[in-house]
mmCIF file with all atom_site columns, C-alpha atoms in Angstrom:
data_model
loop_
_atom_site.group_PDB
_atom_site.id
_atom_site.type_symbol
_atom_site.label_atom_id
_atom_site.label_alt_id
_atom_site.label_comp_id
_atom_site.label_asym_id
_atom_site.label_entity_id
_atom_site.label_seq_id
_atom_site.pdbx_PDB_ins_code
_atom_site.Cartn_x
_atom_site.Cartn_y
_atom_site.Cartn_z
_atom_site.occupancy
_atom_site.B_iso_or_equiv
_atom_site.pdbx_formal_charge
_atom_site.auth_seq_id
_atom_site.auth_comp_id
_atom_site.auth_asym_id
_atom_site.auth_atom_id
_atom_site.pdbx_PDB_model_num
ATOM 1   C CA . LEU A 1 1   ? 5.942   12.896  -9.608  1.00 59.00 ? 1   LEU A CA 1
ATOM 2   C CA . ASP A 1 2   ? 3.756   13.145  -6.496  1.00 61.00 ? 2   ASP A CA 1
ATOM 3   C CA . ARG A 1 3   ? 3.350   9.382   -6.377  1.00 64.00 ? 3   ARG A CA 1
ATOM 4   C CA . VAL A 1 4   ? 7.079   8.800   -6.838  1.00 65.00 ? 4   VAL A CA 1
ATOM 5   C CA . LEU A 1 5   ? 7.934   11.180  -3.998  1.00 67.00 ? 5   LEU A CA 1
ATOM 6   C CA . SER A 1 6   ? 5.193   9.806   -1.741  1.00 70.00 ? 6   SER A CA 1
ATOM 7   C CA . PHE A 1 7   ? 6.285   6.208   -2.176  1.00 74.00 ? 7   PHE A CA 1
ATOM 8   C CA . ALA A 1 8   ? 10.039  6.907   -2.352  1.00 76.00 ? 8   ALA A CA 1
ATOM 9   C CA . PRO A 1 9   ? 10.714  5.911   1.293   1.00 79.00 ? 9   PRO A CA 1
ATOM 10  C CA . PHE A 1 10  ? 9.208   2.489   0.605   1.00 78.00 ? 10  PHE A CA 1
ATOM 11  C CA . PHE A 1 11  ? 11.153  2.011   -2.622  1.00 76.00 ? 11  PHE A CA 1
ATOM 12  C CA . TYR A 1 12  ? 14.387  3.026   -0.904  1.00 80.00 ? 12  TYR A CA 1
ATOM 13  C CA . ALA A 1 13  ? 13.700  0.744   2.045   1.00 79.00 ? 13  ALA A CA 1
ATOM 14  C CA . GLY A 1 14  ? 13.083  -2.156  -0.339  1.00 76.00 ? 14  GLY A CA 1
ATOM 15  C CA . TYR A 1 15  ? 16.254  -1.344  -2.270  1.00 77.00 ? 15  TYR A CA 1
ATOM 16  C CA . ILE A 1 16  ? 18.450  -0.956  0.812   1.00 81.00 ? 16  ILE A CA 1
ATOM 17  C CA . LEU A 1 17  ? 17.069  -3.881  2.825   1.00 79.00 ? 17  LEU A CA 1
ATOM 18  C CA . LYS A 1 18  ? 19.033  -7.055  2.229   1.00 80.00 ? 18  LYS A CA 1
ATOM 19  C CA . ARG A 1 19  ? 17.781  -10.590 2.836   1.00 77.00 ? 19  ARG A CA 1
ATOM 20  C CA . GLU A 1 20  ? 20.184  -10.947 5.782   1.00 82.00 ? 20  GLU A CA 1
ATOM 21  C CA . ASN A 1 21  ? 18.700  -7.828  7.424   1.00 80.00 ? 21  ASN A CA 1
ATOM 22  C CA . LEU A 1 22  ? 15.192  -9.157  6.943   1.00 77.00 ? 22  LEU A CA 1
ATOM 23  C CA . ASN A 1 23  ? 16.109  -12.566 8.386   1.00 78.00 ? 23  ASN A CA 1
ATOM 24  C CA . GLN A 1 24  ? 17.786  -10.871 11.345  1.00 81.00 ? 24  GLN A CA 1
ATOM 25  C CA . TYR A 1 25  ? 14.671  -8.763  11.906  1.00 76.00 ? 25  TYR A CA 1
ATOM 26  C CA . LEU A 1 26  ? 12.397  -11.801 11.743  1.00 76.00 ? 26  LEU A CA 1
ATOM 27  C CA . LYS A 1 27  ? 14.427  -13.504 14.483  1.00 78.00 ? 27  LYS A CA 1
ATOM 28  C CA . SER A 1 28  ? 14.459  -10.447 16.747  1.00 79.00 ? 28  SER A CA 1
ATOM 29  C CA . GLY A 1 29  ? 11.990  -9.557  19.485  1.00 77.00 ? 29  GLY A CA 1
ATOM 30  C CA . TYR A 1 30  ? 11.044  -6.432  17.560  1.00 76.00 ? 30  TYR A CA 1
ATOM 31  C CA . SER A 1 31  ? 9.225   -8.469  14.945  1.00 77.00 ? 31  SER A CA 1
ATOM 32  C CA . LEU A 1 32  ? 6.590   -9.627  17.437  1.00 79.00 ? 32  LEU A CA 1
ATOM 33  C CA . LEU A 1 33  ? 6.191   -6.089  18.753  1.00 80.00 ? 33  LEU A CA 1
ATOM 34  C CA . LEU A 1 34  ? 5.771   -4.700  15.220  1.00 77.00 ? 34  LEU A CA 1
ATOM 35  C CA . SER A 1 35  ? 3.263   -7.444  14.406  1.00 80.00 ? 35  SER A CA 1
ATOM 36  C CA . ILE A 1 36  ? 1.190   -6.428  17.418  1.00 83.00 ? 36  ILE A CA 1
ATOM 37  C CA . ILE A 1 37  ? 1.459   -2.740  16.439  1.00 82.00 ? 37  ILE A CA 1
ATOM 38  C CA . ALA A 1 38  ? 0.525   -3.611  12.838  1.00 80.00 ? 38  ALA A CA 1
ATOM 39  C CA . PHE A 1 39  ? -2.525  -5.540  13.992  1.00 82.00 ? 39  PHE A CA 1
ATOM 40  C CA . ALA A 1 40  ? -3.573  -2.658  16.260  1.00 83.00 ? 40  ALA A CA 1
ATOM 41  C CA . ILE A 1 41  ? -3.169  -0.098  13.456  1.00 79.00 ? 41  ILE A CA 1
ATOM 42  C CA . LEU A 1 42  ? -5.123  -2.208  10.979  1.00 78.00 ? 42  LEU A CA 1
ATOM 43  C CA . LEU A 1 43  ? -7.852  -2.877  13.530  1.00 79.00 ? 43  LEU A CA 1
ATOM 44  C CA . PHE A 1 44  ? -8.031  0.840   14.345  1.00 78.00 ? 44  PHE A CA 1
ATOM 45  C CA . ILE A 1 45  ? -8.350  1.742   10.671  1.00 72.00 ? 45  ILE A CA 1
ATOM 46  C CA . PHE A 1 46  ? -10.914 -0.971  9.974   1.00 72.00 ? 46  PHE A CA 1
ATOM 47  C CA . ILE A 1 47  ? -13.104 -0.229  12.980  1.00 74.00 ? 47  ILE A CA 1
ATOM 48  C CA . GLY A 1 48  ? -13.714 3.322   11.974  1.00 65.00 ? 48  GLY A CA 1
ATOM 49  C CA . ALA A 1 49  ? -10.721 5.573   11.794  1.00 66.00 ? 49  ALA A CA 1
ATOM 50  C CA . LYS A 1 50  ? -11.822 6.804   8.375   1.00 63.00 ? 50  LYS A CA 1
ATOM 51  C CA . ASP A 1 51  ? -13.854 9.646   9.876   1.00 67.00 ? 51  ASP A CA 1
ATOM 52  C CA . LEU A 1 52  ? -11.090 10.529  12.304  1.00 67.00 ? 52  LEU A CA 1
ATOM 53  C CA . LEU A 1 53  ? -8.294  10.409  9.730   1.00 64.00 ? 53  LEU A CA 1
ATOM 54  C CA . SER A 1 54  ? -10.066 11.577  6.554   1.00 65.00 ? 54  SER A CA 1
ATOM 55  C CA . ASP A 1 55  ? -8.798  15.166  6.878   1.00 64.00 ? 55  ASP A CA 1
ATOM 56  C CA . HIS A 1 56  ? -5.248  13.826  6.940   1.00 62.00 ? 56  HIS A CA 1
ATOM 57  C CA . PHE A 1 57  ? -5.275  11.298  4.060   1.00 61.00 ? 57  PHE A CA 1
ATOM 58  C CA . LEU A 1 58  ? -3.589  13.645  1.604   1.00 59.00 ? 58  LEU A CA 1
ATOM 59  C CA . ILE A 1 59  ? -0.669  14.489  3.878   1.00 59.00 ? 59  ILE A CA 1
ATOM 60  C CA . VAL A 1 60  ? 1.625   11.783  2.539   1.00 53.00 ? 60  VAL A CA 1
ATOM 61  C CA . TYR A 1 61  ? 0.189   11.867  -0.960  1.00 54.00 ? 61  TYR A CA 1
ATOM 62  C CA . GLY A 1 62  ? 1.101   14.909  -2.971  1.00 53.00 ? 62  GLY A CA 1
ATOM 63  C CA . ALA A 1 63  ? 3.495   17.764  -2.669  1.00 53.00 ? 63  ALA A CA 1
ATOM 64  C CA . ASP A 1 64  ? 0.900   20.575  -2.611  1.00 56.00 ? 64  ASP A CA 1
ATOM 65  C CA . PHE A 1 65  ? 0.964   21.524  1.046   1.00 57.00 ? 65  PHE A CA 1
ATOM 66  C CA . ASN A 1 66  ? -0.831  24.821  0.349   1.00 63.00 ? 66  ASN A CA 1
ATOM 67  C CA . ARG A 1 67  ? -4.130  23.008  0.875   1.00 61.00 ? 67  ARG A CA 1
ATOM 68  C CA . TYR A 1 68  ? -3.464  23.041  4.628   1.00 63.00 ? 68  TYR A CA 1
ATOM 69  C CA . SER A 1 69  ? -3.818  25.951  7.011   1.00 62.00 ? 69  SER A CA 1
ATOM 70  C CA . ASP A 1 70  ? -0.696  27.861  8.048   1.00 67.00 ? 70  ASP A CA 1
ATOM 71  C CA . GLY A 1 71  ? -0.861  26.486  11.582  1.00 67.00 ? 71  GLY A CA 1
ATOM 72  C CA . TYR A 1 72  ? -1.040  22.910  10.362  1.00 68.00 ? 72  TYR A CA 1
ATOM 73  C CA . GLN A 1 73  ? 1.793   23.315  7.851   1.00 68.00 ? 73  GLN A CA 1
ATOM 74  C CA . LYS A 1 74  ? 4.246   23.678  10.739  1.00 72.00 ? 74  LYS A CA 1
ATOM 75  C CA . ILE A 1 75  ? 3.648   20.087  11.824  1.00 74.00 ? 75  ILE A CA 1
ATOM 76  C CA . LEU A 1 76  ? 3.209   18.423  8.416   1.00 73.00 ? 76  LEU A CA 1
ATOM 77  C CA . TRP A 1 77  ? 6.675   16.886  8.680   1.00 74.00 ? 77  TRP A CA 1
ATOM 78  C CA . PHE A 1 78  ? 5.603   15.208  11.930  1.00 80.00 ? 78  PHE A CA 1
ATOM 79  C CA . SER A 1 79  ? 2.346   13.961  10.383  1.00 75.00 ? 79  SER A CA 1
ATOM 80  C CA . ASN A 1 80  ? 4.341   12.514  7.472   1.00 75.00 ? 80  ASN A CA 1
ATOM 81  C CA . LEU A 1 81  ? 6.689   10.838  9.907   1.00 80.00 ? 81  LEU A CA 1
ATOM 82  C CA . VAL A 1 82  ? 3.780   9.278   11.824  1.00 79.00 ? 82  VAL A CA 1
ATOM 83  C CA . TRP A 1 83  ? 2.133   8.038   8.595   1.00 78.00 ? 83  TRP A CA 1
ATOM 84  C CA . TYR A 1 84  ? 5.383   6.526   7.315   1.00 81.00 ? 84  TYR A CA 1
ATOM 85  C CA . ALA A 1 85  ? 6.200   4.934   10.683  1.00 82.00 ? 85  ALA A CA 1
ATOM 86  C CA . GLY A 1 86  ? 2.717   3.420   10.871  1.00 80.00 ? 86  GLY A CA 1
ATOM 87  C CA . ALA A 1 87  ? 2.964   2.128   7.298   1.00 82.00 ? 87  ALA A CA 1
ATOM 88  C CA . MET A 1 88  ? 6.403   0.626   7.962   1.00 81.00 ? 88  MET A CA 1
ATOM 89  C CA . ALA A 1 89  ? 5.117   -1.035  11.145  1.00 80.00 ? 89  ALA A CA 1
ATOM 90  C CA . VAL A 1 90  ? 2.248   -2.580  9.187   1.00 80.00 ? 90  VAL A CA 1
ATOM 91  C CA . ILE A 1 91  ? 4.584   -3.732  6.405   1.00 80.00 ? 91  ILE A CA 1
ATOM 92  C CA . TYR A 1 92  ? 7.098   -5.328  8.790   1.00 78.00 ? 92  TYR A CA 1
ATOM 93  C CA . GLY A 1 93  ? 4.324   -6.782  10.917  1.00 77.00 ? 93  GLY A CA 1
ATOM 94  C CA . LEU A 1 94  ? 2.767   -8.402  7.853   1.00 77.00 ? 94  LEU A CA 1
ATOM 95  C CA . ILE A 1 95  ? 6.144   -9.668  6.640   1.00 78.00 ? 95  ILE A CA 1
ATOM 96  C CA . ARG A 1 96  ? 6.454   -11.570 9.911   1.00 77.00 ? 96  ARG A CA 1
ATOM 97  C CA . ILE A 1 97  ? 3.252   -13.526 9.327   1.00 77.00 ? 97  ILE A CA 1
ATOM 98  C CA . ILE A 1 98  ? 4.026   -14.396 5.698   1.00 75.00 ? 98  ILE A CA 1
ATOM 99  C CA . PRO A 1 99  ? 5.155   -18.025 5.471   1.00 73.00 ? 99  PRO A CA 1
ATOM 100 C CA . SER A 1 100 ? 8.918   -18.399 4.950   1.00 73.00 ? 100 SER A CA 1
ATOM 101 C CA . THR A 1 101 ? 8.383   -21.271 2.533   1.00 78.00 ? 101 THR A CA 1
ATOM 102 C CA . GLU A 1 102 ? 7.352   -20.598 -1.032  1.00 77.00 ? 102 GLU A CA 1
ATOM 103 C CA . THR A 1 103 ? 3.580   -20.431 -1.386  1.00 76.00 ? 103 THR A CA 1
ATOM 104 C CA . PRO A 1 104 ? 2.589   -21.079 -5.020  1.00 76.00 ? 104 PRO A CA 1
ATOM 105 C CA . VAL A 1 105 ? -0.165  -18.450 -5.391  1.00 70.00 ? 105 VAL A CA 1
ATOM 106 C CA . ILE A 1 106 ? 1.568   -15.703 -3.414  1.00 71.00 ? 106 ILE A CA 1
ATOM 107 C CA . SER A 1 107 ? 4.948   -16.397 -5.014  1.00 74.00 ? 107 SER A CA 1
ATOM 108 C CA . LYS A 1 108 ? 3.449   -16.358 -8.507  1.00 71.00 ? 108 LYS A CA 1
ATOM 109 C CA . LEU A 1 109 ? 1.665   -13.066 -7.855  1.00 69.00 ? 109 LEU A CA 1
ATOM 110 C CA . GLY A 1 110 ? 4.820   -11.626 -6.327  1.00 73.00 ? 110 GLY A CA 1
ATOM 111 C CA . ARG A 1 111 ? 6.785   -12.339 -9.486  1.00 75.00 ? 111 ARG A CA 1
ATOM 112 C CA . ASN A 1 112 ? 4.180   -10.641 -11.660 1.00 77.00 ? 112 ASN A CA 1
ATOM 113 C CA . THR A 1 113 ? 3.657   -7.398  -9.783  1.00 77.00 ? 113 THR A CA 1
ATOM 114 C CA . LEU A 1 114 ? 4.898   -5.023  -12.475 1.00 74.00 ? 114 LEU A CA 1
ATOM 115 C CA . GLN A 1 115 ? 1.991   -5.610  -14.819 1.00 79.00 ? 115 GLN A CA 1
ATOM 116 C CA . VAL A 1 116 ? -0.468  -5.478  -11.907 1.00 82.00 ? 116 VAL A CA 1
ATOM 117 C CA . TYR A 1 117 ? 1.007   -2.121  -10.914 1.00 78.00 ? 117 TYR A CA 1
ATOM 118 C CA . MET A 1 118 ? 0.918   -0.802  -14.477 1.00 78.00 ? 118 MET A CA 1
ATOM 119 C CA . LEU A 1 119 ? -2.534  -2.068  -15.448 1.00 83.00 ? 119 LEU A CA 1
ATOM 120 C CA . HIS A 1 120 ? -4.535  -1.463  -12.277 1.00 84.00 ? 120 HIS A CA 1
ATOM 121 C CA . ARG A 1 121 ? -4.449  2.313   -12.641 1.00 83.00 ? 121 ARG A CA 1
ATOM 122 C CA . PRO A 1 122 ? -6.309  2.561   -15.988 1.00 87.00 ? 122 PRO A CA 1
ATOM 123 C CA . LEU A 1 123 ? -8.883  0.047   -14.725 1.00 87.00 ? 123 LEU A CA 1
ATOM 124 C CA . ARG A 1 124 ? -9.295  2.001   -11.493 1.00 85.00 ? 124 ARG A CA 1
ATOM 125 C CA . ASP A 1 125 ? -9.771  5.203   -13.494 1.00 88.00 ? 125 ASP A CA 1
ATOM 126 C CA . LEU A 1 126 ? -12.404 3.536   -15.692 1.00 90.00 ? 126 LEU A CA 1
ATOM 127 C CA . LEU A 1 127 ? -14.286 2.328   -12.617 1.00 86.00 ? 127 LEU A CA 1
ATOM 128 C CA . GLN A 1 128 ? -14.080 5.807   -11.132 1.00 86.00 ? 128 GLN A CA 1
ATOM 129 C CA . TYR A 1 129 ? -15.364 7.345   -14.387 1.00 90.00 ? 129 TYR A CA 1
ATOM 130 C CA . ALA A 1 130 ? -18.212 4.807   -14.421 1.00 91.00 ? 130 ALA A CA 1
ATOM 131 C CA . GLY A 1 131 ? -19.233 6.051   -10.961 1.00 89.00 ? 131 GLY A CA 1
ATOM 132 C CA . LEU A 1 132 ? -18.386 2.946   -8.932  1.00 85.00 ? 132 LEU A CA 1
ATOM 133 C CA . TYR A 1 133 ? -16.691 4.887   -6.149  1.00 80.00 ? 133 TYR A CA 1
ATOM 134 C CA . GLY A 1 134 ? -19.684 7.178   -5.780  1.00 84.00 ? 134 GLY A CA 1
ATOM 135 C CA . ILE A 1 135 ? -21.938 4.273   -4.813  1.00 87.00 ? 135 ILE A CA 1
ATOM 136 C CA . ILE A 1 136 ? -19.547 2.612   -2.380  1.00 84.00 ? 136 ILE A CA 1
ATOM 137 C CA . ASN A 1 137 ? -20.132 3.543   1.225   1.00 82.00 ? 137 ASN A CA 1
ATOM 138 C CA . PRO A 1 138 ? -16.914 3.052   3.254   1.00 75.00 ? 138 PRO A CA 1
ATOM 139 C CA . HIS A 1 139 ? -19.015 2.785   6.428   1.00 77.00 ? 139 HIS A CA 1
ATOM 140 C CA . GLN A 1 140 ? -20.712 -0.374  5.155   1.00 83.00 ? 140 GLN A CA 1
ATOM 141 C CA . LYS A 1 141 ? -18.330 -3.187  6.059   1.00 84.00 ? 141 LYS A CA 1
ATOM 142 C CA . ILE A 1 142 ? -19.875 -5.573  3.534   1.00 90.00 ? 142 ILE A CA 1
ATOM 143 C CA . GLN A 1 143 ? -19.158 -3.098  0.741   1.00 88.00 ? 143 GLN A CA 1
ATOM 144 C CA . VAL A 1 144 ? -15.575 -2.740  1.952   1.00 85.00 ? 144 VAL A CA 1
ATOM 145 C CA . PHE A 1 145 ? -15.183 -6.534  1.986   1.00 89.00 ? 145 PHE A CA 1
ATOM 146 C CA . LEU A 1 146 ? -16.651 -6.763  -1.532  1.00 90.00 ? 146 LEU A CA 1
ATOM 147 C CA . LEU A 1 147 ? -14.267 -4.058  -2.730  1.00 87.00 ? 147 LEU A CA 1
ATOM 148 C CA . MET A 1 148 ? -11.340 -5.921  -1.151  1.00 88.00 ? 148 MET A CA 1
ATOM 149 C CA . ALA A 1 149 ? -12.492 -9.174  -2.775  1.00 92.00 ? 149 ALA A CA 1
ATOM 150 C CA . GLY A 1 150 ? -12.724 -7.365  -6.116  1.00 90.00 ? 150 GLY A CA 1
ATOM 151 C CA . ALA A 1 151 ? -9.201  -6.014  -5.659  1.00 88.00 ? 151 ALA A CA 1
ATOM 152 C CA . LEU A 1 152 ? -7.928  -9.522  -4.893  1.00 88.00 ? 152 LEU A CA 1
ATOM 153 C CA . ILE A 1 153 ? -9.664  -10.956 -7.961  1.00 91.00 ? 153 ILE A CA 1
ATOM 154 C CA . LEU A 1 154 ? -8.262  -8.137  -10.110 1.00 89.00 ? 154 LEU A CA 1
ATOM 155 C CA . THR A 1 155 ? -4.765  -8.825  -8.748  1.00 87.00 ? 155 THR A CA 1
ATOM 156 C CA . VAL A 1 156 ? -5.063  -12.509 -9.615  1.00 86.00 ? 156 VAL A CA 1
ATOM 157 C CA . LEU A 1 157 ? -6.381  -11.717 -13.100 1.00 88.00 ? 157 LEU A CA 1
ATOM 158 C CA . LEU A 1 158 ? -3.749  -9.074  -13.861 1.00 87.00 ? 158 LEU A CA 1
ATOM 159 C CA . GLY A 1 159 ? -0.982  -11.213 -12.359 1.00 84.00 ? 159 GLY A CA 1
ATOM 160 C CA . ASN A 1 160 ? -1.552  -14.256 -14.526 1.00 84.00 ? 160 ASN A CA 1
ATOM 161 C CA . ASN A 1 161 ? 1.128   -15.572 -16.861 1.00 81.00 ? 161 ASN A CA 1
ATOM 162 C CA . GLN A 1 162 ? -0.732  -14.726 -20.090 1.00 86.00 ? 162 GLN A CA 1
ATOM 163 C CA . ILE A 1 163 ? -0.773  -11.030 -19.211 1.00 83.00 ? 163 ILE A CA 1
ATOM 164 C CA . LYS A 1 164 ? 2.854   -11.311 -18.106 1.00 81.00 ? 164 LYS A CA 1
ATOM 165 C CA . LYS A 1 165 ? 3.818   -12.622 -21.553 1.00 83.00 ? 165 LYS A CA 1
ATOM 166 C CA . VAL A 1 166 ? 2.123   -9.638  -23.233 1.00 82.00 ? 166 VAL A CA 1
ATOM 167 C CA . SER A 1 167 ? 3.641   -7.259  -20.687 1.00 78.00 ? 167 SER A CA 1
ATOM 168 C CA . ASP A 1 168 ? 7.125   -8.697  -21.257 1.00 79.00 ? 168 ASP A CA 1
ATOM 169 C CA . ARG A 1 169 ? 6.811   -8.117  -25.022 1.00 79.00 ? 169 ARG A CA 1
ATOM 170 C CA . ILE A 1 170 ? 5.799   -4.474  -24.495 1.00 76.00 ? 170 ILE A CA 1
ATOM 171 C CA . GLN A 1 171 ? 8.506   -3.573  -21.964 1.00 68.00 ? 171 GLN A CA 1
ATOM 172 C CA . ILE A 1 172 ? 11.526  -1.660  -23.149 1.00 62.00 ? 172 ILE A CA 1
ATOM 173 C CA . LYS A 1 173 ? 14.629  -3.618  -22.352 1.00 58.00 ? 173 LYS A CA 1
#
């Protein structure tokens, strides 16, 4: 339930947003501004915001706000708002740089996201149980790049058509 509530604003935005709205956004001056903001946010996070933001990572994930001090609980709504605004800026900024024509690899992966979403979690849990996350140092950029490359490879593997066929047979229709 925590994950559903945490990601609900993104699901609702995706449900409400129509193609016409997205096309209108892409033609507006705001799209360039959001792309610049998205780049700045991503650069800030990549350069070393982990130490600065690590105390705040759980704010938008989970409904148990008792883990925060009484003084901080008064501004949690504002922290949530900032996190969601930053995430939306990154999403819209990245949408602007995605090619408008169909790209075979990206389009294929985009069609097969359900099984990637469903299957990545058990694999992630197995890797966590095996101790992989204990040996990864987020301050070592090469390790972060290797982890990102692994995530990309996993996405391609889980998003292939053979797994989609099995996933389609299992789904309740």
